[in-house]
XYZ file of C-alpha atoms in Angstrom:
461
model
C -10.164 90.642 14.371
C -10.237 94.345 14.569
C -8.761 94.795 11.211
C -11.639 93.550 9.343
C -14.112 94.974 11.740
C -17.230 96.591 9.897
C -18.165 100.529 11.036
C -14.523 101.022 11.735
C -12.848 103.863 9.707
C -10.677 101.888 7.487
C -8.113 104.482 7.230
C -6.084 107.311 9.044
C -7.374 109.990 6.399
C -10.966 108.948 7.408
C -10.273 109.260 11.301
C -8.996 112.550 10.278
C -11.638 113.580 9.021
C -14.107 112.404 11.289
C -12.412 114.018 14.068
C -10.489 116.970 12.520
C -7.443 116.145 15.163
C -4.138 115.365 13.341
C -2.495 112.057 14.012
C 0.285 110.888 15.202
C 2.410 107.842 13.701
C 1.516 105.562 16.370
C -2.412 106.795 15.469
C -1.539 106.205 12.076
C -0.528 102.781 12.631
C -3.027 101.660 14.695
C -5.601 103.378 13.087
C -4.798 101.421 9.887
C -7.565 99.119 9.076
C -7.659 96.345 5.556
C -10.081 96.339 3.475
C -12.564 93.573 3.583
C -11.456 91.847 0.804
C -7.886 91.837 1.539
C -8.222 87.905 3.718
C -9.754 86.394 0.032
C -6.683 87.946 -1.613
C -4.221 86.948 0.333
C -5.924 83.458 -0.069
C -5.614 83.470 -3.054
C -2.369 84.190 -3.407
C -1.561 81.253 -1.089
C -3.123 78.760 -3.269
C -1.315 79.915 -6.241
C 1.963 79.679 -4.792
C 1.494 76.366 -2.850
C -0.004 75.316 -6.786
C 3.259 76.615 -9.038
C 5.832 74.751 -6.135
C 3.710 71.644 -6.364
C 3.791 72.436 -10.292
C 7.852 73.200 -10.000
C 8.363 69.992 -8.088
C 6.281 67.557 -10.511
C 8.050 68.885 -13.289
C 11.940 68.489 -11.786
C 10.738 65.810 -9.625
C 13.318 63.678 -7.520
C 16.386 62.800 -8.665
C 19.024 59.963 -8.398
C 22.123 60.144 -5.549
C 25.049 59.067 -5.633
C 25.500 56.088 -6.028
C 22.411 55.345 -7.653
C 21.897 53.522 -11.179
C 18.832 54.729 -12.659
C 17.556 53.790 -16.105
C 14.869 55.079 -18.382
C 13.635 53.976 -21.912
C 13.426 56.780 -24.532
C 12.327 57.171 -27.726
C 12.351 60.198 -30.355
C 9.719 60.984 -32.964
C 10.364 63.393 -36.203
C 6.208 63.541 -37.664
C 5.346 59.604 -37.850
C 9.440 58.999 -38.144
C 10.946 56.885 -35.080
C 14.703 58.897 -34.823
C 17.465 56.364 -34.694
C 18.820 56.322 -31.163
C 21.264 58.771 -30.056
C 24.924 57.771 -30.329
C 27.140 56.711 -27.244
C 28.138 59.962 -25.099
C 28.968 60.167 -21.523
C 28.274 63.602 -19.556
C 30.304 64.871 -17.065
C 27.910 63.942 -14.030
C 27.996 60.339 -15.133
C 24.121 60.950 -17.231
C 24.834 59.301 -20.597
C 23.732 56.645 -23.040
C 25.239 53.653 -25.279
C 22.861 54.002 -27.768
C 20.914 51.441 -26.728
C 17.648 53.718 -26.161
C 18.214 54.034 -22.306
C 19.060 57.239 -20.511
C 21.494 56.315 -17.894
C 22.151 57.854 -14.724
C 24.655 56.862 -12.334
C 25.987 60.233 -10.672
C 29.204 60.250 -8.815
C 29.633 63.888 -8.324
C 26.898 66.074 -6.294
C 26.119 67.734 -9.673
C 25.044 64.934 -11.013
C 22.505 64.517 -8.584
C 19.904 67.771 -9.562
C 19.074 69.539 -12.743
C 22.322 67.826 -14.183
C 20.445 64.551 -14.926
C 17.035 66.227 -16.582
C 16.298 65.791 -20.399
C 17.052 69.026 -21.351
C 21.004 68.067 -20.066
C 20.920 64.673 -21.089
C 20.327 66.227 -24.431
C 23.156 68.773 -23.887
C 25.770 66.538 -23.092
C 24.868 64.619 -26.140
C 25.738 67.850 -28.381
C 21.980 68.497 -29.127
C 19.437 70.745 -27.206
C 15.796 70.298 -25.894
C 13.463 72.697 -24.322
C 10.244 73.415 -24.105
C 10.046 74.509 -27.569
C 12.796 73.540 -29.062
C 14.129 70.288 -30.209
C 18.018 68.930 -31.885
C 18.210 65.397 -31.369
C 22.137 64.734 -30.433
C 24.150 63.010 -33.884
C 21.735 65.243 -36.019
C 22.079 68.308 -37.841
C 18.213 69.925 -37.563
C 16.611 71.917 -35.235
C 13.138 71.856 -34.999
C 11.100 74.880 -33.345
C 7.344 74.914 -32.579
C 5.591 76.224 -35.921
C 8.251 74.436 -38.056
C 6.474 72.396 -40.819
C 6.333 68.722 -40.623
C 4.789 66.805 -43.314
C 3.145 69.694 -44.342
C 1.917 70.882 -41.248
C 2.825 73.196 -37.887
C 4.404 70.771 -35.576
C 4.878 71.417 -31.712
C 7.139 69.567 -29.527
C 5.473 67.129 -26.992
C 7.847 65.556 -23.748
C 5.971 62.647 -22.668
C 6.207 60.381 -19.632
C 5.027 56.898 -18.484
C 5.759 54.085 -15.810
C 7.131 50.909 -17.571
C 6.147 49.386 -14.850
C 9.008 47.981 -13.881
C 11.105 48.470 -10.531
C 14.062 48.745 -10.329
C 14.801 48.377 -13.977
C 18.134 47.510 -13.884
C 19.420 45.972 -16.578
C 16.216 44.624 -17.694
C 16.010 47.052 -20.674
C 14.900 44.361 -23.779
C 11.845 44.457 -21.372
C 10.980 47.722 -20.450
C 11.726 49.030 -24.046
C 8.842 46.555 -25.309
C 6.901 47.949 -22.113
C 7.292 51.726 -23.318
C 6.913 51.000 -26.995
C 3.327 49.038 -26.315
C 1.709 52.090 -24.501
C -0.046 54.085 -26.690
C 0.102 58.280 -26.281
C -3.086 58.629 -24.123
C -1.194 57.040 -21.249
C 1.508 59.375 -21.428
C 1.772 62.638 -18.756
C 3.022 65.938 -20.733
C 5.959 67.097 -18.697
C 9.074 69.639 -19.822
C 12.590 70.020 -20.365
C 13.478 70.045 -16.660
C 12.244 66.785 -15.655
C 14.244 64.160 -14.342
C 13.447 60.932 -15.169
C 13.037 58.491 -13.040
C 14.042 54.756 -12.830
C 11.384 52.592 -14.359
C 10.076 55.874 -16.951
C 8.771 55.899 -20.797
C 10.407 58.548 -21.888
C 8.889 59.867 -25.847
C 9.541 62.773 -27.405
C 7.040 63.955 -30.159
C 8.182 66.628 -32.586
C 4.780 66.779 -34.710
C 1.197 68.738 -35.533
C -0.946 68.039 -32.270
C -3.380 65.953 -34.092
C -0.422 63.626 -35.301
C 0.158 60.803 -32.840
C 2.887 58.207 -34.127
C 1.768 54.765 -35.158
C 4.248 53.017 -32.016
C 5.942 49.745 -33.051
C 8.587 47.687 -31.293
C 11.683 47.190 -32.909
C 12.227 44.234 -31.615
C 11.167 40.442 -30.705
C 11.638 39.090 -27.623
C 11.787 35.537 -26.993
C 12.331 34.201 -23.658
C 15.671 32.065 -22.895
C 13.615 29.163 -21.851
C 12.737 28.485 -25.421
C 15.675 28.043 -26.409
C 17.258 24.612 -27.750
C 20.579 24.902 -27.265
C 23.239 27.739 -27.661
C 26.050 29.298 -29.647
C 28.636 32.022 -28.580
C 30.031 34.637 -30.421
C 32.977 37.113 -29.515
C 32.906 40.640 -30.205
C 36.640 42.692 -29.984
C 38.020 45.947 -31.041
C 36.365 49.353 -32.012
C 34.629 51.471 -34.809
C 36.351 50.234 -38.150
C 38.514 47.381 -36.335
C 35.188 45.763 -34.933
C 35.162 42.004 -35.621
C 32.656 39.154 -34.522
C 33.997 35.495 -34.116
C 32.458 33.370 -35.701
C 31.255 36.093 -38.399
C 28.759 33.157 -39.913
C 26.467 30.706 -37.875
C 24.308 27.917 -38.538
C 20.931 27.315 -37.058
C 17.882 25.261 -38.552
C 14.960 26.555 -39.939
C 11.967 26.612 -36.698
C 14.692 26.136 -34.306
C 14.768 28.774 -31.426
C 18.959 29.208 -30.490
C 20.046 31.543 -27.668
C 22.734 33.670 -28.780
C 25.856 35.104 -26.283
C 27.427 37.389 -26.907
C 31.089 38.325 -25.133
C 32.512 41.794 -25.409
C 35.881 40.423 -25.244
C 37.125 44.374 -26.456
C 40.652 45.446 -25.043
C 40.004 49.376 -23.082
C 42.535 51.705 -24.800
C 41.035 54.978 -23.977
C 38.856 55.106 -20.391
C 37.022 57.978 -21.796
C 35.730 56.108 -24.901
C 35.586 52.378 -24.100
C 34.311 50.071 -26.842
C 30.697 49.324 -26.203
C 29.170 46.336 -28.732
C 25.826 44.876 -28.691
C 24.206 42.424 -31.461
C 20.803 43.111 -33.496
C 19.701 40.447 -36.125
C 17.602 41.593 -38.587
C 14.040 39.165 -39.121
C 12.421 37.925 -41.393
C 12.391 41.144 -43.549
C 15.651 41.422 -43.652
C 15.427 44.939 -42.310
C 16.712 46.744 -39.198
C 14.802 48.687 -36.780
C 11.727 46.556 -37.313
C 9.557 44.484 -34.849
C 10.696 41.010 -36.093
C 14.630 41.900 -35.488
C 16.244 39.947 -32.451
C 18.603 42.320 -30.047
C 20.533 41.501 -27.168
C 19.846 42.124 -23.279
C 21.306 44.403 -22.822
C 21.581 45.854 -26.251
C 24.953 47.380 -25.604
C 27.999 45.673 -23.251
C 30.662 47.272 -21.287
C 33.791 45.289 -21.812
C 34.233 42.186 -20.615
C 30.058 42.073 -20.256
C 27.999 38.919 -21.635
C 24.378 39.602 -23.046
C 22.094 36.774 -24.826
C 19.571 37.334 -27.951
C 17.128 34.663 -28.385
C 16.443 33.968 -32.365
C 14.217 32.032 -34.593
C 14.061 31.996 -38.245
C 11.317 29.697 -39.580
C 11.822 30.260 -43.911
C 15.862 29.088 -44.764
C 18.303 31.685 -46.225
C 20.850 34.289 -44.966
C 20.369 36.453 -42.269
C 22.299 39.779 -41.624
C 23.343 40.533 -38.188
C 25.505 43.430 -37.021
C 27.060 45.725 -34.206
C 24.005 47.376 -32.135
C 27.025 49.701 -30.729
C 26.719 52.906 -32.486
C 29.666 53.908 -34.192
C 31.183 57.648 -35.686
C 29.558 58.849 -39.056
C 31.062 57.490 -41.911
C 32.267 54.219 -40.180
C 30.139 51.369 -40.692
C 29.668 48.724 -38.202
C 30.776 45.213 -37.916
C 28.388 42.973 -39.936
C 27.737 38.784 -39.734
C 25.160 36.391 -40.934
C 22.859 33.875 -40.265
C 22.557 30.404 -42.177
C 19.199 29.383 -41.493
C 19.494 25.554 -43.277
C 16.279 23.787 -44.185
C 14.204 21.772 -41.019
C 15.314 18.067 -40.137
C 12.581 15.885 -41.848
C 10.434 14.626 -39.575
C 9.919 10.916 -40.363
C 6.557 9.588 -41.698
C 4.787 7.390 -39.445
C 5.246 3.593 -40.058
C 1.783 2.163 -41.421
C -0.355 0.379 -39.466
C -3.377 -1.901 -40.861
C -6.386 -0.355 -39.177
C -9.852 -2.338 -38.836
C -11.525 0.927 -39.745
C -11.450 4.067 -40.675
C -9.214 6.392 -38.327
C -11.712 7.920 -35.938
C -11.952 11.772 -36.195
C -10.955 13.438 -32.437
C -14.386 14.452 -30.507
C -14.698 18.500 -31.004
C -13.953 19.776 -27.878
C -16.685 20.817 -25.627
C -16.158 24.297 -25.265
C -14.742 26.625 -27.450
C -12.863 30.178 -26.159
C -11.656 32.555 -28.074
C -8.602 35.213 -26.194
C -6.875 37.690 -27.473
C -3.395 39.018 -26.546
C -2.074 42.221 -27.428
C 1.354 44.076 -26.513
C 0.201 45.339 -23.289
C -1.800 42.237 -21.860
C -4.627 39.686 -22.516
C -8.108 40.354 -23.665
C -10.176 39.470 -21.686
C -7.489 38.993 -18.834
C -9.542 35.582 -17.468
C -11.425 33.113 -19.074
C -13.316 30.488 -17.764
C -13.800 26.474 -18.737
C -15.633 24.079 -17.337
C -14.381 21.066 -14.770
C -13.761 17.823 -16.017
C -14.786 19.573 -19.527
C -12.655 19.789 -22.776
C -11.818 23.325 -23.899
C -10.228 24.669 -27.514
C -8.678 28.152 -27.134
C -7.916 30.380 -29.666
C -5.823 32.659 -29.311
C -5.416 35.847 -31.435
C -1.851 38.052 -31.743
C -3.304 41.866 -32.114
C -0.036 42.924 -30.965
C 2.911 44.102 -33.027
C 5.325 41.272 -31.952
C 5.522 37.483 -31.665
C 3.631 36.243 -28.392
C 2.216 32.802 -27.325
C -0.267 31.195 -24.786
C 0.753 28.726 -21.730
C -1.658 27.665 -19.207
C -0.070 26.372 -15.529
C -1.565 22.697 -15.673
C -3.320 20.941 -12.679
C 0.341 20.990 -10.683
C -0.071 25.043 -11.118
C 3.577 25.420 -12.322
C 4.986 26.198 -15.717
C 7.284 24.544 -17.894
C 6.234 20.891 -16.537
C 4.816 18.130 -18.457
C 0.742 18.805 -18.061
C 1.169 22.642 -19.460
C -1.622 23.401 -21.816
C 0.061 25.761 -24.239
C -0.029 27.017 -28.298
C 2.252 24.888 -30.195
C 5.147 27.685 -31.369
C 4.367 31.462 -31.324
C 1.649 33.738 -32.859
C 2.854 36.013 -35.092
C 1.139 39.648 -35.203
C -2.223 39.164 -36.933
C -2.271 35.017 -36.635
C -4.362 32.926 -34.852
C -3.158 29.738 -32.826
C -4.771 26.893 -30.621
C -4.525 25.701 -27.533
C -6.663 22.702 -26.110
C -6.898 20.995 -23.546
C -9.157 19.449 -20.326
C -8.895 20.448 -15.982
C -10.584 18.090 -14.031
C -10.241 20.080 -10.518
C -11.971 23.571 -10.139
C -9.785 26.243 -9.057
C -7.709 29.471 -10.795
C -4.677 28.204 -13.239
C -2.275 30.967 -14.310
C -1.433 31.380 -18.095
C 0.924 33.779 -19.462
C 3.668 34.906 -22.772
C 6.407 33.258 -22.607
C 8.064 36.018 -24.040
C 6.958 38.802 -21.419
C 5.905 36.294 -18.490
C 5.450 39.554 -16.052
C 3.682 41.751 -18.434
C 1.669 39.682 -20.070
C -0.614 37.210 -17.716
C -4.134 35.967 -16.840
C -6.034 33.476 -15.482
C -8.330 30.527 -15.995
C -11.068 29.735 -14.059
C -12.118 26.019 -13.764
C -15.323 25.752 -12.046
């Protein structure tokens, strides 16, 4: 390459000079010669472009089509303060929410199908406003800038993202919101106001001082259907004020596990506001918004939409329930109970006369000890002996209800030689499980309550 050729004069004032004849344009242009550094420049340069369209591309990344129903869990956080979620709104490209805690996006117009489904729109059609540095969560009055004091201290807005894991969501939200709310910060991504977010995504916004990292807990137990016992339906109709349940009151028995349906059986008056409804029970505590509270899958229904909540109360008394559907300020939603009775007796064994003593059972002959968290078992396989007896205890460090089944020698659940903790653990409890495999090999075990999330295996060898 000529241009970069060493000895050569390097420009037209140097031939000049050399030679003392005036040049002509075409000399000129010719004559021309870059300097040697120019080819690491222009390098350079190349990287750093190719690097901010990568950059560009990560940050809006793809988007849904037409036609397309894409889902992603959310959740807002003021300091250490989970933000209620935002109220129903639909946008005009079809990106909207019921306040259920799921960004929707179903676009139906080629607008929809860009930029008009990122946060920062999602929170504009909502009436609020996110960027990078800014935050107004839609159905609130604040607006919180980076350098605003929170608890005392500069906060800065973070916009996180994480894979639930789950593909396509669909309408399995119960599930991916206990996904989202089990991952702790450090496997978040930061990303901005422009992304889009895609089917599957944990979507957490952090408006906070960058050492602050919010204490994460579900609002919500999830029990799976199979538990349950038997079922009882309840009928949800009208909107806001005029929001009734039928029955307002049920009955259940302390320790029993009932599945709940609920029908949206609400008449559409106005196509632009239909009347959404949902159920959420509060636990134990007798508080909303809390891990033990029972919500329905899907926590909000489209008319003439069925959705089932799966709920247990083991102490007797009242339990509030109420519309999950949020409503206009000032209007309180539709409230019920439940009448959690006292256990049926169990009746005492008739006596027997007995030659002896009755024999204590043998100890087993190996003890294992298993923990389960949230996000998976700890360790994730364990390992018995054949033809040996095993005890397992299993330990609930989560922040939710979970449980322990093992796939007996037929290697399917739910049949009759399951090996599994009697009830569920609650958070901080212990339970057992015991048992004996006479044929080596690898047996499944898993929640019951998040069968796909939360599985391992034993080893019999």
């Amino acid at each position: 390459m000529d241009f970069w050729r060493s000895g050569q004069a390097r420009t037209y004032r140097d031939v000049r000079i050399g030679g003392g004849k005036s040049m002509g344009l075409r000399e000129r242009i010719t004559g021309f010669h870059f300097p040697a550094w120019a080819p690491v420049a222009f390098i350079i340069v190349l990287v750093f472009g190719i690097l901010g369209i990568l950059f560009y591309t990560r940050q809006a990344s793809a988007a849904p089509h037409i036609g397309d129903h894409w889902h992603a869990a959310y959740a807002i956080y003021i300091g250490d303060t989970r933000q209620p979620n935002i109220p129903t709104f639909t946008g005009p490209e079809e990106t909207h929410t019921h306040g259920d805690g799921m960004i929707h996006m179903h676009p139906f117009i080629a607008a929809g199908e860009g930029h008009g489904s990122s946060l920062g729109k999602f929170f504009e059609y909502g009436g609020g406003k996110l960027a990078d540095d800014e935050l107004k969560v839609p159905g609130q009055k604040e607006t919180h800038k980076n350098g605003d004091a929170i608890d005392g201290k500069a906060a800065e807005l973070r916009i996180l993202r994480a894979d639930s894991g789950i593909h396509p969501l669909g309408g399995d939200f119960a599930r991916a919101i206990q996904s989202c709310d089990a991952k702790d910060e450090s496997a978040f991504e930061r990303v901005n106001s422009r992304y889009i977010p895609q089917d599957g995504d944990c979507i957490r916004i952090v408006f906070a001082a960058p050492e602050v990292k919010p204490v994460v807990q579900s609002d919500r137990t999830i029990i799976s259907p199979d538990q349950a016992t038997r079922e009882i339906a309840i009928d949800v109709t009208g909107t806001g004020a005029g929001t009734a349940f039928s029955p307002a009151s049920i009955d259940v028995k302390a320790g029993e596990t009932v599945k709940v349906t609920l029908s949206n059986k609400s008449v559409v008056e106005d196509k632009n506001n239909p009347p959404f409804h949902g159920l959420r029970f509060s636990g134990a505590d007798r508080q909303y918004g809390t891990s033990d509270d029972f919500v329905t899958d899907p926590p909000t229904l489209d008319p003439g939409q069925q959705g089932t909540a799966v709920i247990r109360f083991d102490a007797p008394g009242e339990y509030e329930f109420k519309d999950e559907a949020s409503v206009k300020e000032g209007v309180a939603p539709a409230t019920g109970k439940v009448v959690v009775g006292q256990a049926e007796a169990t009746p005492a064994p008739t006596a027997t006369p007995a030659a002896g003593a009755t024999p204590t059972p043998a100890p087993a002959d190996v003890t294992l000890a298993l923990n389960v968290g949230d996000s998976g078992f700890d360790p994730p396989e364990i390992t018995a002996a054949a033809g040996k007896s095993f005890q397992i205890t299993l330990t609930n460090t989560g922040t939710v209800v979970h449980n322990l089944r093992i796939a007996g020698p037929d290697g399917q659940f739910r049949t009759d030689d399951d090996i599994a903790v009697s009830g569920f653990v609650n958070p901080g409890a212990t339970g057992e499980a015991s048992g004996k495999i006479d044929a080596p090999g690898r047996y499944p075990f898993r929640d019951d309550f998040n069968p796909t999330l939360l599985a391992g295996t034993l080893i019999v060898q």
